[in-house]
PDB file of C-alpha atoms in Angstrom:
ATOM      1  CA  UNK U   1      -8.959-118.712-155.719  1.00  0.00           C
ATOM      2  CA  UNK U   2      -8.598-116.612-152.564  1.00  0.00           C
ATOM      3  CA  UNK U   3     -10.871-113.922-154.036  1.00  0.00           C
ATOM      4  CA  UNK U   4     -13.504-116.530-154.921  1.00  0.00           C
ATOM      5  CA  UNK U   5     -13.247-118.028-151.427  1.00  0.00           C
ATOM      6  CA  UNK U   6     -13.688-114.585-149.891  1.00  0.00           C
ATOM      7  CA  UNK U   7     -16.810-113.899-151.977  1.00  0.00           C
ATOM      8  CA  UNK U   8     -18.215-117.338-151.177  1.00  0.00           C
ATOM      9  CA  UNK U   9     -17.869-116.805-147.431  1.00  0.00           C
ATOM     10  CA  UNK U  10     -19.526-113.385-147.620  1.00  0.00           C
ATOM     11  CA  UNK U  11     -22.419-114.727-149.702  1.00  0.00           C
ATOM     12  CA  UNK U  12     -23.008-117.486-147.156  1.00  0.00           C
ATOM     13  CA  UNK U  13     -23.067-115.078-144.231  1.00  0.00           C
ATOM     14  CA  UNK U  14     -19.888-116.254-142.515  1.00  0.00           C
ATOM     15  CA  UNK U  15     -18.409-113.141-140.860  1.00  0.00           C
ATOM     16  CA  UNK U  16     -15.485-114.609-138.919  1.00  0.00           C
ATOM     17  CA  UNK U  17     -12.887-116.145-141.220  1.00  0.00           C
ATOM     18  CA  UNK U  18      -9.277-116.017-142.313  1.00  0.00           C
ATOM     19  CA  UNK U  19      -7.934-116.829-145.762  1.00  0.00           C
ATOM     20  CA  UNK U  20      -4.283-117.608-146.434  1.00  0.00           C
ATOM     21  CA  UNK U  21      -2.679-118.260-149.813  1.00  0.00           C
ATOM     22  CA  UNK U  22      -0.143-121.068-149.945  1.00  0.00           C
ATOM     23  CA  UNK U  23       0.444-124.816-150.210  1.00  0.00           C
ATOM     24  CA  UNK U  24      -1.730-126.339-147.500  1.00  0.00           C
ATOM     25  CA  UNK U  25      -0.252-129.827-147.853  1.00  0.00           C
ATOM     26  CA  UNK U  26       3.358-128.731-147.381  1.00  0.00           C
ATOM     27  CA  UNK U  27       2.923-125.556-145.345  1.00  0.00           C
ATOM     28  CA  UNK U  28      -0.245-125.643-143.195  1.00  0.00           C
ATOM     29  CA  UNK U  29      -0.984-122.181-141.816  1.00  0.00           C
ATOM     30  CA  UNK U  30      -2.938-123.279-138.725  1.00  0.00           C
ATOM     31  CA  UNK U  31      -0.255-125.509-137.211  1.00  0.00           C
ATOM     32  CA  UNK U  32      -1.104-124.835-133.589  1.00  0.00           C
ATOM     33  CA  UNK U  33      -4.873-124.735-133.981  1.00  0.00           C
ATOM     34  CA  UNK U  34      -7.604-127.362-134.105  1.00  0.00           C
ATOM     35  CA  UNK U  35     -11.209-127.156-135.287  1.00  0.00           C
ATOM     36  CA  UNK U  36     -14.221-129.240-134.290  1.00  0.00           C
ATOM     37  CA  UNK U  37     -15.194-129.710-137.932  1.00  0.00           C
ATOM     38  CA  UNK U  38     -13.119-129.430-141.115  1.00  0.00           C
ATOM     39  CA  UNK U  39     -14.782-129.400-144.551  1.00  0.00           C
ATOM     40  CA  UNK U  40     -13.324-128.941-148.025  1.00  0.00           C
ATOM     41  CA  UNK U  41     -13.617-129.672-151.721  1.00  0.00           C
ATOM     42  CA  UNK U  42      -9.882-129.822-152.531  1.00  0.00           C
ATOM     43  CA  UNK U  43      -8.423-130.215-156.039  1.00  0.00           C
ATOM     44  CA  UNK U  44      -9.012-133.761-157.259  1.00  0.00           C
ATOM     45  CA  UNK U  45      -6.074-135.963-158.276  1.00  0.00           C
ATOM     46  CA  UNK U  46      -3.541-133.219-157.619  1.00  0.00           C
ATOM     47  CA  UNK U  47      -0.137-134.556-158.643  1.00  0.00           C
ATOM     48  CA  UNK U  48       3.376-133.884-157.389  1.00  0.00           C
ATOM     49  CA  UNK U  49       2.952-135.019-153.766  1.00  0.00           C
ATOM     50  CA  UNK U  50       4.638-138.124-152.388  1.00  0.00           C
ATOM     51  CA  UNK U  51       7.073-139.174-149.676  1.00  0.00           C
ATOM     52  CA  UNK U  52       9.670-136.985-151.398  1.00  0.00           C
ATOM     53  CA  UNK U  53       7.983-133.826-150.084  1.00  0.00           C
ATOM     54  CA  UNK U  54       5.283-135.056-147.678  1.00  0.00           C
ATOM     55  CA  UNK U  55       8.083-136.774-145.763  1.00  0.00           C
ATOM     56  CA  UNK U  56       9.627-133.422-144.864  1.00  0.00           C
ATOM     57  CA  UNK U  57      10.140-133.422-141.051  1.00  0.00           C
ATOM     58  CA  UNK U  58       7.969-130.300-140.734  1.00  0.00           C
ATOM     59  CA  UNK U  59       4.847-132.073-142.059  1.00  0.00           C
ATOM     60  CA  UNK U  60       5.734-135.772-141.794  1.00  0.00           C
ATOM     61  CA  UNK U  61       3.686-136.277-138.571  1.00  0.00           C
ATOM     62  CA  UNK U  62       0.521-135.306-140.479  1.00  0.00           C
ATOM     63  CA  UNK U  63       0.938-138.103-143.021  1.00  0.00           C
ATOM     64  CA  UNK U  64       2.044-140.791-140.572  1.00  0.00           C
ATOM     65  CA  UNK U  65      -0.411-140.201-137.704  1.00  0.00           C
ATOM     66  CA  UNK U  66      -3.179-142.474-138.991  1.00  0.00           C
ATOM     67  CA  UNK U  67      -1.223-144.826-141.250  1.00  0.00           C
ATOM     68  CA  UNK U  68       2.471-145.554-140.547  1.00  0.00           C
ATOM     69  CA  UNK U  69       3.359-144.927-144.187  1.00  0.00           C
ATOM     70  CA  UNK U  70       0.498-142.713-145.344  1.00  0.00           C
ATOM     71  CA  UNK U  71       2.316-141.068-148.206  1.00  0.00           C
ATOM     72  CA  UNK U  72       0.224-140.835-151.354  1.00  0.00           C
ATOM     73  CA  UNK U  73       1.402-141.739-154.864  1.00  0.00           C
ATOM     74  CA  UNK U  74       2.814-138.844-156.867  1.00  0.00           C
ATOM     75  CA  UNK U  75      -0.145-139.060-159.277  1.00  0.00           C
ATOM     76  CA  UNK U  76      -2.856-138.068-156.787  1.00  0.00           C
ATOM     77  CA  UNK U  77      -2.904-136.311-153.410  1.00  0.00           C
ATOM     78  CA  UNK U  78      -6.530-137.145-152.578  1.00  0.00           C
ATOM     79  CA  UNK U  79      -5.708-139.101-149.425  1.00  0.00           C
ATOM     80  CA  UNK U  80      -3.099-136.545-148.384  1.00  0.00           C
ATOM     81  CA  UNK U  81      -5.952-134.036-148.134  1.00  0.00           C
ATOM     82  CA  UNK U  82      -7.981-136.491-146.041  1.00  0.00           C
ATOM     83  CA  UNK U  83      -5.103-136.941-143.605  1.00  0.00           C
ATOM     84  CA  UNK U  84      -4.343-133.221-143.392  1.00  0.00           C
ATOM     85  CA  UNK U  85      -7.961-132.375-142.592  1.00  0.00           C
ATOM     86  CA  UNK U  86      -8.404-135.122-140.010  1.00  0.00           C
ATOM     87  CA  UNK U  87      -5.122-134.163-138.346  1.00  0.00           C
ATOM     88  CA  UNK U  88      -6.529-130.712-137.572  1.00  0.00           C
ATOM     89  CA  UNK U  89     -10.048-131.881-136.674  1.00  0.00           C
ATOM     90  CA  UNK U  90     -11.177-132.605-133.128  1.00  0.00           C
ATOM     91  CA  UNK U  91     -14.381-134.312-134.220  1.00  0.00           C
ATOM     92  CA  UNK U  92     -15.410-134.698-137.859  1.00  0.00           C
ATOM     93  CA  UNK U  93     -14.253-134.150-141.426  1.00  0.00           C
ATOM     94  CA  UNK U  94     -16.383-133.802-144.537  1.00  0.00           C
ATOM     95  CA  UNK U  95     -14.499-133.929-147.823  1.00  0.00           C
ATOM     96  CA  UNK U  96     -15.524-134.046-151.495  1.00  0.00           C
ATOM     97  CA  UNK U  97     -13.295-136.359-153.531  1.00  0.00           C
ATOM     98  CA  UNK U  98     -12.948-138.035-156.883  1.00  0.00           C
ATOM     99  CA  UNK U  99     -14.695-141.417-156.876  1.00  0.00           C
ATOM    100  CA  UNK U 100     -11.407-143.116-157.760  1.00  0.00           C
ATOM    101  CA  UNK U 101     -10.109-142.461-154.245  1.00  0.00           C
ATOM    102  CA  UNK U 102     -12.468-145.211-153.086  1.00  0.00           C
ATOM    103  CA  UNK U 103     -11.008-148.066-155.105  1.00  0.00           C
ATOM    104  CA  UNK U 104      -7.581-147.267-156.581  1.00  0.00           C
ATOM    105  CA  UNK U 105      -4.913-149.754-155.544  1.00  0.00           C
ATOM    106  CA  UNK U 106      -1.306-149.477-154.443  1.00  0.00           C
ATOM    107  CA  UNK U 107      -0.494-146.921-151.761  1.00  0.00           C
ATOM    108  CA  UNK U 108      -4.064-145.621-151.663  1.00  0.00           C
ATOM    109  CA  UNK U 109      -5.368-149.087-150.872  1.00  0.00           C
ATOM    110  CA  UNK U 110      -2.978-149.284-147.923  1.00  0.00           C
ATOM    111  CA  UNK U 111      -4.122-145.890-146.643  1.00  0.00           C
ATOM    112  CA  UNK U 112      -7.779-146.957-146.949  1.00  0.00           C
ATOM    113  CA  UNK U 113      -6.994-150.132-145.038  1.00  0.00           C
ATOM    114  CA  UNK U 114      -5.482-148.094-142.210  1.00  0.00           C
ATOM    115  CA  UNK U 115      -8.489-145.773-142.020  1.00  0.00           C
ATOM    116  CA  UNK U 116     -10.954-148.680-142.097  1.00  0.00           C
ATOM    117  CA  UNK U 117      -9.120-150.640-139.410  1.00  0.00           C
ATOM    118  CA  UNK U 118      -8.983-147.566-137.161  1.00  0.00           C
ATOM    119  CA  UNK U 119     -12.739-147.142-137.712  1.00  0.00           C
ATOM    120  CA  UNK U 120     -12.383-143.516-138.801  1.00  0.00           C
ATOM    121  CA  UNK U 121     -14.722-143.590-141.813  1.00  0.00           C
ATOM    122  CA  UNK U 122     -18.333-142.942-140.873  1.00  0.00           C
ATOM    123  CA  UNK U 123     -20.069-142.500-144.241  1.00  0.00           C
ATOM    124  CA  UNK U 124     -19.411-142.509-147.982  1.00  0.00           C
ATOM    125  CA  UNK U 125     -21.937-140.763-150.234  1.00  0.00           C
ATOM    126  CA  UNK U 126     -21.958-141.191-154.017  1.00  0.00           C
ATOM    127  CA  UNK U 127     -23.108-137.995-155.733  1.00  0.00           C
ATOM    128  CA  UNK U 128     -24.810-137.606-159.139  1.00  0.00           C
ATOM    129  CA  UNK U 129     -22.769-136.890-162.243  1.00  0.00           C
ATOM    130  CA  UNK U 130     -22.436-133.431-163.808  1.00  0.00           C
ATOM    131  CA  UNK U 131     -22.592-131.471-160.558  1.00  0.00           C
ATOM    132  CA  UNK U 132     -19.289-129.676-161.061  1.00  0.00           C
ATOM    133  CA  UNK U 133     -18.236-127.086-163.615  1.00  0.00           C
ATOM    134  CA  UNK U 134     -14.877-128.636-164.467  1.00  0.00           C
ATOM    135  CA  UNK U 135     -15.842-132.306-164.742  1.00  0.00           C
ATOM    136  CA  UNK U 136     -18.870-134.425-165.535  1.00  0.00           C
ATOM    137  CA  UNK U 137     -17.620-137.252-163.329  1.00  0.00           C
ATOM    138  CA  UNK U 138     -19.555-138.054-160.148  1.00  0.00           C
ATOM    139  CA  UNK U 139     -17.830-137.101-156.929  1.00  0.00           C
ATOM    140  CA  UNK U 140     -18.219-138.523-153.454  1.00  0.00           C
ATOM    141  CA  UNK U 141     -18.534-137.097-149.970  1.00  0.00           C
ATOM    142  CA  UNK U 142     -16.603-138.896-147.268  1.00  0.00           C
ATOM    143  CA  UNK U 143     -17.413-138.243-143.625  1.00  0.00           C
ATOM    144  CA  UNK U 144     -14.776-139.154-141.051  1.00  0.00           C
ATOM    145  CA  UNK U 145     -15.346-139.214-137.311  1.00  0.00           C
ATOM    146  CA  UNK U 146     -12.682-139.382-134.613  1.00  0.00           C
ATOM    147  CA  UNK U 147     -15.211-140.486-131.994  1.00  0.00           C
ATOM    148  CA  UNK U 148     -18.093-142.484-133.419  1.00  0.00           C
ATOM    149  CA  UNK U 149     -21.098-143.089-131.152  1.00  0.00           C
ATOM    150  CA  UNK U 150     -21.519-146.691-130.057  1.00  0.00           C
ATOM    151  CA  UNK U 151     -24.248-147.392-132.636  1.00  0.00           C
ATOM    152  CA  UNK U 152     -21.921-146.490-135.510  1.00  0.00           C
ATOM    153  CA  UNK U 153     -18.739-148.217-134.411  1.00  0.00           C
ATOM    154  CA  UNK U 154     -17.400-151.007-136.573  1.00  0.00           C
ATOM    155  CA  UNK U 155     -19.628-149.908-139.467  1.00  0.00           C
ATOM    156  CA  UNK U 156     -19.673-147.600-142.488  1.00  0.00           C
ATOM    157  CA  UNK U 157     -22.814-146.056-143.961  1.00  0.00           C
ATOM    158  CA  UNK U 158     -22.906-146.123-147.762  1.00  0.00           C
ATOM    159  CA  UNK U 159     -25.407-143.816-149.485  1.00  0.00           C
ATOM    160  CA  UNK U 160     -26.017-144.074-153.232  1.00  0.00           C
ATOM    161  CA  UNK U 161     -27.389-140.649-154.158  1.00  0.00           C
ATOM    162  CA  UNK U 162     -26.430-140.962-157.828  1.00  0.00           C
ATOM    163  CA  UNK U 163     -30.071-140.550-158.903  1.00  0.00           C
ATOM    164  CA  UNK U 164     -30.866-137.662-156.546  1.00  0.00           C
ATOM    165  CA  UNK U 165     -30.638-134.627-158.814  1.00  0.00           C
ATOM    166  CA  UNK U 166     -32.516-132.102-160.896  1.00  0.00           C
ATOM    167  CA  UNK U 167     -31.492-130.203-163.992  1.00  0.00           C
ATOM    168  CA  UNK U 168     -29.650-126.977-163.322  1.00  0.00           C
ATOM    169  CA  UNK U 169     -32.067-124.122-164.151  1.00  0.00           C
ATOM    170  CA  UNK U 170     -29.392-121.889-165.680  1.00  0.00           C
ATOM    171  CA  UNK U 171     -26.622-124.165-166.996  1.00  0.00           C
ATOM    172  CA  UNK U 172     -28.070-126.860-169.235  1.00  0.00           C
ATOM    173  CA  UNK U 173     -25.096-129.200-169.118  1.00  0.00           C
ATOM    174  CA  UNK U 174     -25.148-129.378-165.313  1.00  0.00           C
ATOM    175  CA  UNK U 175     -27.254-131.097-162.690  1.00  0.00           C
ATOM    176  CA  UNK U 176     -27.714-129.948-159.121  1.00  0.00           C
ATOM    177  CA  UNK U 177     -28.917-131.237-155.768  1.00  0.00           C
ATOM    178  CA  UNK U 178     -32.352-129.842-154.966  1.00  0.00           C
ATOM    179  CA  UNK U 179     -33.559-129.196-151.434  1.00  0.00           C
ATOM    180  CA  UNK U 180     -35.474-132.484-151.322  1.00  0.00           C
ATOM    181  CA  UNK U 181     -32.398-134.405-152.487  1.00  0.00           C
ATOM    182  CA  UNK U 182     -30.203-132.779-149.854  1.00  0.00           C
ATOM    183  CA  UNK U 183     -32.864-133.481-147.227  1.00  0.00           C
ATOM    184  CA  UNK U 184     -33.038-137.145-148.208  1.00  0.00           C
ATOM    185  CA  UNK U 185     -29.258-137.542-147.943  1.00  0.00           C
ATOM    186  CA  UNK U 186     -29.051-135.724-144.603  1.00  0.00           C
ATOM    187  CA  UNK U 187     -31.940-137.756-143.182  1.00  0.00           C
ATOM    188  CA  UNK U 188     -30.286-141.026-144.229  1.00  0.00           C
ATOM    189  CA  UNK U 189     -27.004-139.958-142.617  1.00  0.00           C
ATOM    190  CA  UNK U 190     -28.738-139.051-139.372  1.00  0.00           C
ATOM    191  CA  UNK U 191     -30.774-142.264-139.241  1.00  0.00           C
ATOM    192  CA  UNK U 192     -27.765-144.466-140.014  1.00  0.00           C
ATOM    193  CA  UNK U 193     -30.022-147.321-141.095  1.00  0.00           C
ATOM    194  CA  UNK U 194     -30.599-149.423-144.199  1.00  0.00           C
ATOM    195  CA  UNK U 195     -32.896-147.803-146.763  1.00  0.00           C
ATOM    196  CA  UNK U 196     -33.760-150.088-149.653  1.00  0.00           C
ATOM    197  CA  UNK U 197     -31.997-148.991-152.824  1.00  0.00           C
ATOM    198  CA  UNK U 198     -30.487-145.896-151.199  1.00  0.00           C
ATOM    199  CA  UNK U 199     -28.471-146.536-148.043  1.00  0.00           C
ATOM    200  CA  UNK U 200     -26.846-149.472-146.306  1.00  0.00           C
ATOM    201  CA  UNK U 201     -24.921-149.890-143.076  1.00  0.00           C
ATOM    202  CA  UNK U 202     -21.996-152.205-143.799  1.00  0.00           C
ATOM    203  CA  UNK U 203     -19.873-153.959-141.147  1.00  0.00           C
ATOM    204  CA  UNK U 204     -16.113-153.522-141.453  1.00  0.00           C
ATOM    205  CA  UNK U 205     -15.784-157.288-141.933  1.00  0.00           C
ATOM    206  CA  UNK U 206     -17.538-156.984-145.302  1.00  0.00           C
ATOM    207  CA  UNK U 207     -15.259-154.116-146.330  1.00  0.00           C
ATOM    208  CA  UNK U 208     -12.267-156.331-145.505  1.00  0.00           C
ATOM    209  CA  UNK U 209     -13.718-159.117-147.654  1.00  0.00           C
ATOM    210  CA  UNK U 210     -13.892-156.644-150.539  1.00  0.00           C
ATOM    211  CA  UNK U 211     -10.212-155.765-150.037  1.00  0.00           C
ATOM    212  CA  UNK U 212     -10.941-152.298-148.612  1.00  0.00           C
ATOM    213  CA  UNK U 213     -12.740-151.195-151.753  1.00  0.00           C
ATOM    214  CA  UNK U 214     -15.131-148.409-150.715  1.00  0.00           C
ATOM    215  CA  UNK U 215     -16.890-148.031-154.063  1.00  0.00           C
ATOM    216  CA  UNK U 216     -20.497-147.289-153.100  1.00  0.00           C
ATOM    217  CA  UNK U 217     -21.992-149.382-155.909  1.00  0.00           C
ATOM    218  CA  UNK U 218     -20.436-152.504-154.385  1.00  0.00           C
ATOM    219  CA  UNK U 219     -22.737-152.117-151.401  1.00  0.00           C
ATOM    220  CA  UNK U 220     -25.951-150.379-152.492  1.00  0.00           C
ATOM    221  CA  UNK U 221     -27.789-149.961-155.817  1.00  0.00           C
ATOM    222  CA  UNK U 222     -30.622-147.556-156.681  1.00  0.00           C
ATOM    223  CA  UNK U 223     -33.907-149.368-157.223  1.00  0.00           C
ATOM    224  CA  UNK U 224     -34.116-148.135-160.797  1.00  0.00           C
ATOM    225  CA  UNK U 225     -30.957-150.023-161.674  1.00  0.00           C
ATOM    226  CA  UNK U 226     -32.333-153.386-160.559  1.00  0.00           C
ATOM    227  CA  UNK U 227     -34.663-155.067-163.021  1.00  0.00           C
ATOM    228  CA  UNK U 228     -37.256-157.325-161.455  1.00  0.00           C
ATOM    229  CA  UNK U 229     -37.892-160.510-163.443  1.00  0.00           C
ATOM    230  CA  UNK U 230     -41.226-162.346-163.377  1.00  0.00           C
ATOM    231  CA  UNK U 231     -40.057-165.913-164.027  1.00  0.00           C
ATOM    232  CA  UNK U 232     -43.551-167.312-164.667  1.00  0.00           C
ATOM    233  CA  UNK U 233     -44.286-164.585-167.221  1.00  0.00           C
ATOM    234  CA  UNK U 234     -40.904-165.043-168.910  1.00  0.00           C
ATOM    235  CA  UNK U 235     -41.474-168.820-169.171  1.00  0.00           C
ATOM    236  CA  UNK U 236     -44.926-168.297-170.674  1.00  0.00           C
ATOM    237  CA  UNK U 237     -43.519-165.924-173.289  1.00  0.00           C
ATOM    238  CA  UNK U 238     -40.793-168.419-174.198  1.00  0.00           C
ATOM    239  CA  UNK U 239     -43.386-171.169-174.618  1.00  0.00           C
ATOM    240  CA  UNK U 240     -45.485-168.913-176.858  1.00  0.00           C
ATOM    241  CA  UNK U 241     -42.419-168.094-178.962  1.00  0.00           C
ATOM    242  CA  UNK U 242     -41.616-171.788-179.302  1.00  0.00           C
ATOM    243  CA  UNK U 243     -45.215-172.527-180.378  1.00  0.00           C
ATOM    244  CA  UNK U 244     -45.157-169.747-182.988  1.00  0.00           C
ATOM    245  CA  UNK U 245     -41.829-171.039-184.283  1.00  0.00           C
ATOM    246  CA  UNK U 246     -43.227-174.566-184.724  1.00  0.00           C
ATOM    247  CA  UNK U 247     -46.276-173.202-186.549  1.00  0.00           C
ATOM    248  CA  UNK U 248     -44.036-171.202-188.884  1.00  0.00           C
ATOM    249  CA  UNK U 249     -41.906-174.269-189.648  1.00  0.00           C
ATOM    250  CA  UNK U 250     -45.011-176.372-190.358  1.00  0.00           C
ATOM    251  CA  UNK U 251     -46.358-173.750-192.777  1.00  0.00           C
ATOM    252  CA  UNK U 252     -43.007-173.545-194.542  1.00  0.00           C
ATOM    253  CA  UNK U 253     -42.855-177.321-194.907  1.00  0.00           C
ATOM    254  CA  UNK U 254     -46.385-177.291-196.323  1.00  0.00           C
ATOM    255  CA  UNK U 255     -45.339-174.766-198.975  1.00  0.00           C
ATOM    256  CA  UNK U 256     -42.325-176.919-199.880  1.00  0.00           C
ATOM    257  CA  UNK U 257     -44.540-180.003-200.272  1.00  0.00           C
ATOM    258  CA  UNK U 258     -46.932-178.111-202.563  1.00  0.00           C
ATOM    259  CA  UNK U 259     -44.037-176.927-204.719  1.00  0.00           C
ATOM    260  CA  UNK U 260     -42.639-180.458-204.956  1.00  0.00           C
ATOM    261  CA  UNK U 261     -46.053-181.810-206.004  1.00  0.00           C
ATOM    262  CA  UNK U 262     -46.301-179.187-208.735  1.00  0.00           C
ATOM    263  CA  UNK U 263     -42.784-180.021-209.953  1.00  0.00           C
ATOM    264  CA  UNK U 264     -43.540-183.753-210.080  1.00  0.00           C
ATOM    265  CA  UNK U 265     -46.828-183.299-211.931  1.00  0.00           C
ATOM    266  CA  UNK U 266     -45.170-180.955-214.439  1.00  0.00           C
TER     267      UNK U 266
END
């Protein structure tokens, strides 16, 4: 993984970097440092992390800074990664997660509640399916902000970008985000306004009503998924069907009468 990370940084023209190999959740290597922005696509649903090891005095402050008992269930460390990254960020965090992190219950629900009530979540973006090599499941991008501007306080922007993709030109089983799709998402994030069928600014009160469920599809649906119904046209079609049904019954009864007449005369 370190070799791949090194190559990735070189390819993207990032000259000043340091890579350390280790367990970031239990042994962070940048303990005395902070960054303005922290971004990552950590392993999804990584198991084996809970209060048993995250409660170690050396790292416990990381997982209790935002939620008093922010220890994740042993089955998935998704929200442990969120807390670790925000702990070391001065301003913002951008993290790619499994969609399940938005709505799973139990301890994760309590962590979400803490983050919502502290108004730390700025945006949640639902990505298309089949973007990643190791899973066809759609991921999400969560943006967290320690200091939201006034316009964004008390709100979360939900962006449903599930339909914003193109076929991967080299790997048939994969999709990818094209430049226009990325531009559309970035523009919606910057505007922080409702965009019909794509983005919606939701007050925290509505998130509370939905029991801190952050599933994007609860708040915004792509236009293509909503079927418009013309009631007048539907009623007319039903009336035509009823008329045709009556005509068919009348013809059938006529045939029965003719048969009965033949039987009587015979």
